[in-house]
C-alpha positions as a LaTeX table, in Angstrom:
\begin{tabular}{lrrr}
\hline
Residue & $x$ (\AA) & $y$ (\AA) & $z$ (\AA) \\
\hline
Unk1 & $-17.14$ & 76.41 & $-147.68$ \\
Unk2 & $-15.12$ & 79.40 & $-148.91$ \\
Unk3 & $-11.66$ & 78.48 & $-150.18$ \\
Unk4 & $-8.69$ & 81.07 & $-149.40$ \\
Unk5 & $-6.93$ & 82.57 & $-152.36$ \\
Unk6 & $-2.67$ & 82.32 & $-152.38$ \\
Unk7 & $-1.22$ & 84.46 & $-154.22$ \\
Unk8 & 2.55 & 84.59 & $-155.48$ \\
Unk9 & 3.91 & 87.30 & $-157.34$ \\
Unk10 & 6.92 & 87.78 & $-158.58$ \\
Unk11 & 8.53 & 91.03 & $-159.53$ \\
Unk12 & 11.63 & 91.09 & $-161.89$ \\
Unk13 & 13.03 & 94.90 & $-161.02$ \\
Unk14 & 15.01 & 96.77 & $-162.54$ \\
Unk15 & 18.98 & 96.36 & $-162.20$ \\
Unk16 & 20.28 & 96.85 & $-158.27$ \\
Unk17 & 16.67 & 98.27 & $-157.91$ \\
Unk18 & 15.02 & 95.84 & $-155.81$ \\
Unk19 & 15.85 & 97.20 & $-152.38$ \\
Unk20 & 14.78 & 100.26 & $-153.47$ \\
Unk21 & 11.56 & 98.98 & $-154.55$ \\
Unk22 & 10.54 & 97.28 & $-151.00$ \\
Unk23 & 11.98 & 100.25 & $-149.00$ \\
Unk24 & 9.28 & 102.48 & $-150.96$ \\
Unk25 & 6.13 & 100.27 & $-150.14$ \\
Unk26 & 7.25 & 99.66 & $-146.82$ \\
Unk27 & 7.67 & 103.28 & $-146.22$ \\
Unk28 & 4.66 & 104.36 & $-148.17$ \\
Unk29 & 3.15 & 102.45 & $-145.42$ \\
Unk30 & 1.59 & 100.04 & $-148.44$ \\
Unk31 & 2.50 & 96.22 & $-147.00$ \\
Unk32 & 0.72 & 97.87 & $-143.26$ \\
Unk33 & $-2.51$ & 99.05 & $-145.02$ \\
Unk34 & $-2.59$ & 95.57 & $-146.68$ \\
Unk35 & $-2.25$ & 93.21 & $-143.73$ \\
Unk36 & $-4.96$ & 95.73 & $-141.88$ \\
Unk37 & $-7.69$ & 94.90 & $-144.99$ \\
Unk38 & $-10.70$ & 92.84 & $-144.01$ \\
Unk39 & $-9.84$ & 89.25 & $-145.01$ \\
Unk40 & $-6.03$ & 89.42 & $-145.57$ \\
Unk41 & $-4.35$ & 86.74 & $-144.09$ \\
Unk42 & $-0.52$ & 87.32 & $-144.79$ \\
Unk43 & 1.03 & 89.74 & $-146.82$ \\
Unk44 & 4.83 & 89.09 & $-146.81$ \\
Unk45 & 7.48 & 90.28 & $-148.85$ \\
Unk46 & 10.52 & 87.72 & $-149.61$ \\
Unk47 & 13.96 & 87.73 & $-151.30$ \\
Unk48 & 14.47 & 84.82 & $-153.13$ \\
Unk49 & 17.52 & 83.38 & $-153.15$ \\
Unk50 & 18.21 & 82.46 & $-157.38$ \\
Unk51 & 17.54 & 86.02 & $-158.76$ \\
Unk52 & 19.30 & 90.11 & $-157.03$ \\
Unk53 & 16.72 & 91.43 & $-158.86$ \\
Unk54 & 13.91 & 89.86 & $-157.50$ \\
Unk55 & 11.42 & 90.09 & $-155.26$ \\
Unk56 & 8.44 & 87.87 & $-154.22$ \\
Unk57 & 5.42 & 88.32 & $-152.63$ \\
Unk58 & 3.02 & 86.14 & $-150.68$ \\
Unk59 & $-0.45$ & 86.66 & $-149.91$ \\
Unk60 & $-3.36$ & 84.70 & $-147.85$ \\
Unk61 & $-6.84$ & 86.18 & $-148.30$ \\
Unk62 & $-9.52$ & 84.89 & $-146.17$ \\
Unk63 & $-12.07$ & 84.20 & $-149.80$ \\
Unk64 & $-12.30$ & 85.35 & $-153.79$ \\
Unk65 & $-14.43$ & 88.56 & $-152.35$ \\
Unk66 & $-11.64$ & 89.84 & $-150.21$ \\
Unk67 & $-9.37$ & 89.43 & $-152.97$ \\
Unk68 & $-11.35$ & 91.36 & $-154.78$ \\
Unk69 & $-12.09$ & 94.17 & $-152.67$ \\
Unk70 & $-8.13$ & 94.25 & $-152.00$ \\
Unk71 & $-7.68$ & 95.32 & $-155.63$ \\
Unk72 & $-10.00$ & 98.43 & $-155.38$ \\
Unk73 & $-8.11$ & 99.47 & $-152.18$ \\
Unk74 & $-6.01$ & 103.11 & $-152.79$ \\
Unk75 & $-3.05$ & 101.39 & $-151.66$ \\
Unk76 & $-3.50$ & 99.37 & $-153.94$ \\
Unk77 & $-3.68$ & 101.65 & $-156.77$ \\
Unk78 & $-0.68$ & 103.24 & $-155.52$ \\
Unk79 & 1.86 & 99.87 & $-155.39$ \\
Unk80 & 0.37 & 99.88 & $-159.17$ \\
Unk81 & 2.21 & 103.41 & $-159.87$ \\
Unk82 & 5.30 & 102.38 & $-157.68$ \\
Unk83 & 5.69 & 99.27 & $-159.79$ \\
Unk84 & 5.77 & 101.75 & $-162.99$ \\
Unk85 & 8.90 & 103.14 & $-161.91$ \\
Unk86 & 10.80 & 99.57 & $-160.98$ \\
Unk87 & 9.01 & 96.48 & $-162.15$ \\
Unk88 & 9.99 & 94.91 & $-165.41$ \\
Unk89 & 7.86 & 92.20 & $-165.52$ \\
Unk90 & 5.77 & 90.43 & $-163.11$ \\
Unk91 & 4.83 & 86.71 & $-162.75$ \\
Unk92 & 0.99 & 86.47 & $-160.59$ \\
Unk93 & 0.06 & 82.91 & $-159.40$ \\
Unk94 & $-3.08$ & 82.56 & $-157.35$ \\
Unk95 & $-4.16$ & 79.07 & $-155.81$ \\
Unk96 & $-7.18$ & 77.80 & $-154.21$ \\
Unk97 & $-6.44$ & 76.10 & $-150.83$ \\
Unk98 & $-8.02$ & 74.68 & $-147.49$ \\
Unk99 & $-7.06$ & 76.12 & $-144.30$ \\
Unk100 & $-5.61$ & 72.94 & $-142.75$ \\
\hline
\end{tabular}
């Protein structure tokens, strides 16, 4: 059996950025195209509550391939090019896990 991929990211934007940042992929219609890919589970942005200039995100893809196909996607491409412009550094933890 196929395991689902989590994955956690965490941006660190730049200073008083970070609304900015998620009001750009949300109306570049990025987090929409995401959820609507084969094999993508959840796609959800999140403020966390330790860190203004912070945002996380939190995927479920239904298997490795999906994952994979997700980073080809030309949405995809394009959240890479919006992150030039805001993201200082970025934290990526992906996880194996069984749908319970």
């Amino acid at each position: 059996m196929k395991k689902k991929i989590l994955v956690q990211v965490r941006y660190i934007v730049k200073e008083g950025k970070r609304e900015e940042f998620l009001n750009q992929i949300l109306d570049e219609g990025i987090q929409k195209a995401c959820l609507q890919e084969d094999g993508c589970e959840k796609y959800d942005y999140y403020f966390p509550a330790d860190d203004s200039n912070a945002l996380c995100l939190c995927e479920i893809w239904r298997d490795a391939d999906a994952l994979q196909v997700h980073g080809t996607q030309p949405h995809f491409l394009r959240l890479g090019e919006i992150k030039g412009d805001y993201v200082v550094e970025m934290i990526v933890n992906k996880y194996q896990v069984e749908a319970l």
